[in-house]
Short mmCIF file of C-alpha atoms and ligand atoms in Angstrom, two decimals:
data_model
loop_
_atom_site.label_atom_id
_atom_site.label_comp_id
_atom_site.label_asym_id
_atom_site.label_seq_id
_atom_site.Cartn_x
_atom_site.Cartn_y
_atom_site.Cartn_z
CA MET A 16 -3.79 5.27 -35.84
CA VAL A 17 -3.30 7.35 -32.10
CA ASN A 18 -1.07 5.38 -29.22
CA PRO A 19 -3.17 5.53 -26.28
CA GLN A 20 -0.63 7.52 -23.19
CA PRO A 21 1.47 5.81 -21.25
CA ALA A 22 0.59 5.14 -17.85
CA LEU A 23 1.45 7.21 -15.15
CA ALA A 24 -1.57 5.72 -12.58
CA ILE A 25 0.72 3.82 -9.79
CA LYS A 26 0.48 2.39 -6.24
CA LEU A 27 1.18 2.46 -2.97
CA GLY A 28 0.18 -0.52 -1.33
CA LYS A 29 -3.46 0.60 -0.97
CA LEU A 30 -3.45 4.00 -1.86
CA GLU A 31 -4.12 4.46 -5.64
CA LEU A 32 -3.31 7.70 -7.53
CA ALA A 33 -3.41 8.62 -10.97
CA TYR A 34 0.16 10.30 -11.34
CA PRO A 35 3.81 9.43 -9.98
CA THR A 36 3.86 12.56 -8.44
CA LEU A 37 4.20 13.33 -4.72
CA MET A 38 4.46 16.99 -3.22
CA GLY A 39 6.49 16.78 -0.50
CA SER A 40 5.58 17.56 3.32
CA GLY A 41 5.83 20.99 4.42
CA CYS A 42 6.36 22.06 0.99
CA TYR A 43 2.98 22.42 -1.15
CA GLY A 44 1.05 23.89 2.10
CA SER A 45 -2.24 22.57 1.61
CA GLY A 46 -2.47 23.04 -2.14
CA GLU A 47 -5.12 25.84 -1.47
CA GLU A 48 -2.28 28.19 -2.21
CA PHE A 49 -1.64 26.57 -5.25
CA ALA A 50 -4.36 26.36 -6.79
CA PRO A 51 -4.65 30.12 -8.51
CA PHE A 52 -1.39 28.71 -10.85
CA VAL A 53 -1.24 24.71 -11.10
CA ASP A 54 -4.24 22.10 -12.29
CA LEU A 55 -4.14 19.91 -8.18
CA SER A 56 -5.88 17.38 -10.90
CA LYS A 57 -2.72 16.95 -13.17
CA ILE A 58 -0.64 16.50 -9.30
CA GLY A 59 -1.01 12.26 -7.64
CA ALA A 60 -0.72 13.60 -4.26
CA ILE A 61 -0.19 16.11 -1.28
CA VAL A 62 1.93 15.77 1.23
CA LEU A 63 0.78 17.75 4.12
CA LYS A 64 2.90 19.41 7.03
CA SER A 65 3.89 17.01 9.02
CA VAL A 66 1.64 16.89 12.60
CA THR A 67 2.02 16.68 16.08
CA ARG A 68 -0.02 15.88 19.21
CA LEU A 69 1.02 19.20 21.06
CA PRO A 70 1.55 22.41 20.14
CA ARG A 71 4.56 23.85 18.43
CA LEU A 72 5.80 27.72 18.09
CA GLY A 73 8.59 26.15 15.75
CA ASN A 74 12.95 27.57 15.77
CA PRO A 75 13.38 30.67 16.19
CA THR A 76 14.41 32.77 12.96
CA PRO A 77 16.04 32.75 10.98
CA ARG A 78 14.81 29.97 9.43
CA LEU A 79 15.48 29.64 5.96
CA VAL A 80 19.29 30.10 3.98
CA GLN A 81 19.83 29.75 0.26
CA THR A 82 22.19 27.49 -0.43
CA PRO A 83 24.70 27.67 -3.49
CA ALA A 84 21.74 24.60 -4.86
CA GLY A 85 19.38 24.25 -2.32
CA MET A 86 18.27 25.88 1.32
CA LEU A 87 18.53 24.20 4.57
CA ASN A 88 15.46 25.02 6.66
CA ALA A 89 15.32 24.74 9.69
CA ILE A 90 11.08 24.72 10.78
CA GLY A 91 10.52 23.57 13.98
CA LEU A 92 8.04 21.11 13.02
CA GLN A 93 5.34 24.66 13.94
CA ASN A 94 2.21 22.67 13.73
CA PRO A 95 -1.17 24.06 16.09
CA GLY A 96 -0.98 20.14 17.23
CA ILE A 97 -3.87 17.56 15.61
CA GLU A 98 -6.86 18.94 17.48
CA TRP A 99 -6.89 22.25 16.28
CA TYR A 100 -5.52 20.45 13.33
CA LEU A 101 -8.82 17.99 12.84
CA GLU A 102 -10.92 20.41 13.88
CA HIS A 103 -9.71 23.81 11.96
CA GLU A 104 -7.60 22.59 9.02
CA LEU A 105 -8.66 19.25 7.60
CA HIS A 106 -12.10 19.91 7.14
CA LYS A 107 -10.18 22.58 4.27
CA TYR A 108 -8.82 19.03 2.05
CA ALA A 109 -12.36 17.21 1.53
CA GLY A 110 -12.71 17.52 -2.36
CA ARG A 111 -9.66 18.42 -3.16
CA PRO A 112 -8.62 16.38 -6.89
CA CYS A 113 -6.22 15.16 -5.56
CA LYS A 114 -5.10 12.77 -2.71
CA ILE A 115 -4.18 13.93 0.36
CA VAL A 116 -1.53 12.29 2.61
CA GLY A 117 -1.04 13.39 6.23
CA SER A 118 2.06 13.49 7.66
CA ILE A 119 3.05 12.82 11.58
CA ALA A 120 5.78 13.49 13.40
CA GLY A 121 6.68 12.52 17.36
CA PHE A 122 8.50 12.42 20.05
CA GLU A 123 8.20 9.32 21.71
CA ILE A 124 6.74 6.83 20.04
CA ASP A 125 3.14 6.66 21.43
CA ASP A 126 2.04 10.09 19.86
CA TYR A 127 2.98 8.86 16.57
CA ALA A 128 0.40 5.71 17.59
CA TYR A 129 -1.43 8.60 18.95
CA VAL A 130 -1.40 11.65 15.85
CA CYS A 131 -1.73 8.11 13.61
CA GLU A 132 -4.83 6.72 14.73
CA ARG A 133 -7.25 9.81 14.22
CA LEU A 134 -5.61 11.31 11.33
CA ALA A 135 -6.46 8.26 10.19
CA ALA A 136 -9.53 7.52 10.52
CA ARG A 137 -10.27 10.99 9.02
CA ASP A 138 -11.52 10.69 5.59
CA GLU A 139 -10.43 13.68 4.02
CA ILE A 140 -7.01 11.12 4.75
CA GLU A 141 -6.80 8.46 1.99
CA ALA A 142 -2.44 8.17 3.63
CA ILE A 143 -0.10 8.47 6.31
CA GLU A 144 3.32 9.73 5.83
CA LEU A 145 4.80 8.44 9.19
CA ASN A 146 8.16 11.16 9.86
CA VAL A 147 10.62 9.67 12.26
CA SER A 148 13.73 11.88 11.79
CA CYS A 149 12.84 14.35 15.68
CA PRO A 150 14.16 12.86 18.57
CA ASN A 151 13.40 10.67 21.10
CA VAL A 152 12.32 12.16 24.10
CA ALA A 153 12.53 9.36 26.30
CA GLN A 154 15.74 8.79 24.93
CA GLU A 155 18.60 10.74 25.54
CA GLY A 156 17.57 12.65 21.93
CA GLU A 157 18.56 9.80 19.39
CA THR A 158 16.55 10.56 16.13
CA PHE A 159 13.82 7.79 15.61
CA GLY A 160 15.30 6.71 12.03
CA CYS A 161 18.91 6.99 13.09
CA ASP A 162 18.25 3.56 14.43
CA PRO A 163 16.55 0.47 12.80
CA ASP A 164 15.04 -1.09 15.84
CA LEU A 165 13.72 2.60 17.25
CA THR A 166 12.40 2.69 13.82
CA ALA A 167 10.59 -0.46 14.17
CA ARG A 168 8.80 0.42 17.06
CA VAL A 169 7.51 3.47 15.75
CA VAL A 170 6.00 1.94 12.40
CA GLU A 171 4.73 -0.75 14.48
CA ALA A 172 2.89 1.83 16.89
CA ALA A 173 1.78 3.08 13.85
CA ARG A 174 0.61 0.44 11.89
CA ALA A 175 -1.99 -1.36 14.72
CA THR A 176 -3.30 2.23 14.96
CA THR A 177 -4.40 2.02 11.01
CA ASN A 178 -4.86 -0.32 8.42
CA LYS A 179 -4.82 2.74 5.03
CA THR A 180 -0.99 3.07 3.21
CA LEU A 181 1.64 4.05 5.43
CA ILE A 182 4.52 5.47 4.00
CA VAL A 183 7.77 5.86 6.33
CA LYS A 184 10.22 8.90 4.92
CA LEU A 185 13.46 7.65 5.92
CA SER A 186 16.25 9.90 6.99
CA PRO A 187 20.17 10.00 6.01
CA ASN A 188 21.31 11.27 8.74
CA VAL A 189 22.69 7.28 9.73
CA THR A 190 25.74 5.25 9.01
CA ASP A 191 22.98 2.64 7.18
CA ILE A 192 20.02 3.62 5.68
CA VAL A 193 19.07 0.65 3.81
CA ALA A 194 19.41 -1.45 7.35
CA VAL A 195 16.41 1.08 8.44
CA ALA A 196 14.40 -0.18 5.16
CA ARG A 197 14.99 -2.58 5.80
CA GLN A 198 13.10 -2.52 9.34
CA ALA A 199 10.35 -0.15 8.56
CA GLU A 200 9.70 -2.83 5.83
CA ASN A 201 9.60 -5.82 8.02
CA SER A 202 7.73 -3.91 10.81
CA GLY A 203 4.28 -2.64 8.00
CA ALA A 204 5.65 0.14 6.21
CA ASP A 205 3.91 -0.71 2.84
CA ALA A 206 5.59 2.14 1.36
CA LEU A 207 8.88 4.74 1.69
CA ALA A 208 9.76 7.83 1.26
CA VAL A 209 13.65 8.14 0.39
CA ILE A 210 15.08 10.72 1.65
CA ASN A 211 14.33 13.82 3.87
CA THR A 212 16.64 16.05 4.59
CA VAL A 213 20.49 16.02 4.72
CA ARG A 214 21.26 17.29 8.26
CA GLY A 215 24.24 21.11 8.10
CA MET A 216 24.79 24.52 8.17
CA ALA A 217 25.85 28.06 7.33
CA ILE A 218 28.38 30.68 9.23
CA ASP A 219 27.65 34.57 9.08
CA VAL A 220 31.01 35.32 7.97
CA GLU A 221 30.79 39.09 9.59
CA THR A 222 28.80 38.29 12.52
CA TRP A 223 30.22 35.67 12.92
CA ARG A 224 27.19 33.46 14.02
CA PRO A 225 25.42 31.05 12.17
CA ARG A 226 22.61 31.88 9.47
CA LEU A 227 19.99 30.71 11.67
CA GLY A 228 18.67 30.70 14.34
CA ASN A 229 18.58 26.50 15.81
CA ILE A 230 21.82 26.86 14.18
CA THR A 231 21.66 23.24 12.37
CA GLY A 232 18.96 23.15 9.98
CA GLY A 233 17.57 20.19 6.76
CA LEU A 234 19.86 21.36 3.61
CA SER A 235 16.76 20.12 0.73
CA GLY A 236 17.12 20.76 -3.18
CA PRO A 237 19.67 20.01 -6.43
CA ALA A 238 22.47 19.34 -4.16
CA ILE A 239 21.01 16.46 -1.86
CA ARG A 240 19.77 14.08 -5.22
CA PRO A 241 22.98 12.25 -6.32
CA ILE A 242 22.45 10.58 -1.85
CA ALA A 243 19.26 10.37 -2.50
CA VAL A 244 20.15 8.87 -6.35
CA LEU A 245 22.12 6.03 -3.95
CA ALA A 246 19.83 5.19 -1.51
CA VAL A 247 16.59 4.96 -3.01
CA TYR A 248 18.79 2.91 -5.17
CA GLU A 249 20.56 0.60 -2.50
CA ILE A 250 17.32 0.17 -1.38
CA ALA A 251 15.58 -0.37 -3.77
CA GLN A 252 17.63 -4.06 -3.62
CA VAL A 253 16.91 -4.61 -0.21
CA VAL A 254 13.34 -3.71 0.34
CA SER A 255 10.18 -5.90 -1.91
CA ILE A 256 7.86 -2.08 -1.39
CA PRO A 257 7.75 0.89 -3.06
CA ILE A 258 9.91 4.04 -2.88
CA VAL A 259 9.09 7.54 -2.96
CA GLY A 260 12.57 8.81 -4.52
CA GLN A 261 12.68 12.35 -3.41
CA GLY A 262 15.62 15.10 -2.76
CA GLY A 263 16.40 18.75 -5.56
CA ILE A 264 14.17 17.07 -7.79
CA GLU A 265 13.29 20.06 -10.28
CA THR A 266 13.19 18.65 -14.16
CA LEU A 267 12.81 15.17 -16.46
CA ALA A 268 15.80 14.18 -15.94
CA ASP A 269 16.13 14.56 -12.54
CA ALA A 270 12.81 12.39 -11.36
CA LEU A 271 13.74 9.33 -14.28
CA GLU A 272 17.10 8.75 -12.56
CA PHE A 273 14.51 8.79 -9.73
CA PHE A 274 12.34 6.34 -11.51
CA LEU A 275 15.46 3.88 -12.65
CA ALA A 276 17.52 3.75 -9.29
CA GLY A 277 13.85 1.86 -8.12
CA ALA A 278 11.86 4.41 -6.36
CA THR A 279 8.02 3.81 -7.76
CA ALA A 280 7.14 7.07 -7.91
CA ILE A 281 8.70 10.76 -6.82
CA SER A 282 7.85 13.43 -4.32
CA ILE A 283 8.26 17.23 -5.06
CA GLY A 284 9.88 20.09 -2.68
CA THR A 285 12.02 22.62 -2.75
CA ALA A 286 11.30 23.30 -5.97
CA ASN A 287 8.09 24.44 -5.58
CA PHE A 288 9.44 27.29 -4.19
CA THR A 289 10.05 28.38 -6.34
CA ASP A 290 8.53 26.71 -9.67
CA PRO A 291 4.76 25.95 -8.17
CA ARG A 292 3.99 24.46 -11.22
CA ILE A 293 6.91 21.81 -11.85
CA PRO A 294 4.66 19.13 -10.91
CA GLU A 295 1.78 19.60 -14.01
CA ARG A 296 5.73 20.12 -16.33
CA LEU A 297 6.80 16.93 -15.44
CA VAL A 298 3.11 15.24 -15.85
CA ALA A 299 3.47 16.01 -18.94
CA GLU A 300 7.03 16.06 -19.69
CA LEU A 301 6.72 12.05 -18.13
CA GLN A 302 4.27 11.59 -20.71
CA ALA A 303 6.34 12.75 -23.85
CA TYR A 304 9.10 10.59 -22.71
CA LEU A 305 7.65 7.24 -22.65
CA THR A 306 5.35 7.71 -26.01
CA ARG A 307 8.15 9.12 -27.53
CA ARG A 308 10.07 5.42 -26.85
CA ASN A 309 7.09 3.56 -26.41
CA ILE A 310 7.23 2.53 -23.21
CA GLY A 311 3.78 2.28 -22.65
CA SER A 312 3.92 2.63 -18.96
CA ILE A 313 5.65 4.46 -16.02
CA GLN A 314 6.35 1.48 -13.57
CA GLU A 315 8.51 0.11 -16.91
CA ILE A 316 11.52 2.01 -15.91
CA VAL A 317 11.72 1.17 -12.20
CA GLY A 318 14.51 -0.31 -11.70
CA ARG A 319 16.22 -0.21 -14.66
CA ALA A 320 19.25 1.53 -14.50
CA HIS A 321 20.05 -1.96 -11.31
CA VAL A 322 23.49 -2.70 -13.16
CA GLU A 323 26.15 -5.42 -12.47
CA ILE A 324 29.19 -4.14 -11.24
CA ALA A 325 32.29 -6.56 -13.42
CA THR A 326 34.71 -8.06 -11.00
CA ALA A 327 37.13 -7.28 -12.52
CA HIS A 328 36.46 -3.25 -12.14
CA GLN A 329 35.50 -3.59 -8.10
CA TYR A 330 37.11 -1.29 -6.09
CA GLU A 331 36.85 -1.11 -2.13
CA GLY A 332 35.03 2.26 -1.34
CA ASP A 333 34.48 4.76 -3.36
CA GLU A 334 36.85 6.95 -4.92
CA GLY A 335 38.29 10.08 -3.04
C1 LIG B 424 11.05 24.51 4.67
C2 LIG B 424 10.66 22.84 4.53
C3 LIG B 424 9.91 22.29 5.14
C4 LIG B 424 9.85 20.44 5.21
N1 LIG B 424 9.04 20.58 6.41
C5 LIG B 424 9.08 18.84 6.53
C6 LIG B 424 7.85 18.13 6.94
O1 LIG B 424 7.05 18.93 7.92
N2 LIG B 424 8.33 16.81 7.53
C7 LIG B 424 8.65 16.01 6.34
O2 LIG B 424 9.01 15.24 7.09
N3 LIG B 424 9.50 16.80 5.23
C8 LIG B 424 10.04 17.93 5.01
N4 LIG B 424 10.37 18.55 4.52
C9 LIG B 424 11.26 18.11 3.52
C10 LIG B 424 10.41 17.71 2.04
O3 LIG B 424 8.89 16.70 2.06
C11 LIG B 424 11.70 17.18 1.68
O4 LIG B 424 11.78 15.02 1.74
C12 LIG B 424 13.48 17.07 1.72
O5 LIG B 424 13.58 19.01 1.18
C13 LIG B 424 13.99 17.02 0.03
O6 LIG B 424 13.05 16.97 -1.11
P1 LIG B 424 13.44 18.40 -2.35
O7 LIG B 424 14.29 17.92 -2.19
O8 LIG B 424 13.11 18.35 -2.58
O9 LIG B 424 13.01 19.53 -1.06
C14 LIG B 424 10.16 19.93 4.33
C15 LIG B 424 11.54 20.34 4.01
C16 LIG B 424 11.11 21.84 3.27
C17 LIG B 424 12.58 22.28 2.78
#
């Protein structure tokens, strides 16, 4: 008798996905660009590029720098603003064979509430992701996601505007990401996206100038994977909402690390720039892996790497 395929379907709050694979914000366009190469029905969801209340031209170029194990980007949230977006962009997403998640960025708490209410009201959008890695203009530019209380206020403000699934995307550029995760859950988040890019920079040694027009940027790709896996592992121990793990996923083994650390789903960003077929391949490889090990569903492996450290081996901190 042939065993049924292992179940890959998962839920993020009310959002039901056929596959546990999301395409990271800013890394998959509208999906339309990839349609000639990829079966979009094999993708759990596409998270759209973050949109803001007002149009943004983005940062000066260069905006991308390749690094040994990933890349630095400083796009600067270039987008046409919510009004234009609703009128001219969103209709493109109707009838997509995978779910569409809108992403919001803002510079004041009220921005998040305003954009969330307008975007979530549209049928094309199944869920909302809050990108809290932006400076708060009312508080000397402090990044929302760096302060648990500011994060809480953003989440509460957005939560009040919609019943659709709210995913809060956490920044790793903090001292205690677990504290921010806890506050996001307490304030009404249905799921957490862990992690956004890690701050970094690169310098041109001929011109003696920073290589990014914005001077600093966000590092993504395999270089940040261990940071992301640790964040998922630690956050999974304190929250009960699902986590979308991300940061440098390219292969089946990379994806499995995140599930075993405690992620219910994974998101692929930078890898799409070199191989847009990765999402489709990962789904097939996940099925084969679970079948080979006689595991009935992806949910059975979530968090299975959690272990107690034996007292005799406990250190005050990590080596180095
Ligand atoms: C070019 C580029 C643009 C991005 N734009 C956004 C964005 O608009 N909003 C957001 O929340 N994350 C954005 N991200 C972050 C990714 O969605 C993802 O969380 C991060 O890159 C880590 O995953 P990865 O290593 O698989 O790329 C962007 C990343 C890249 C590389």
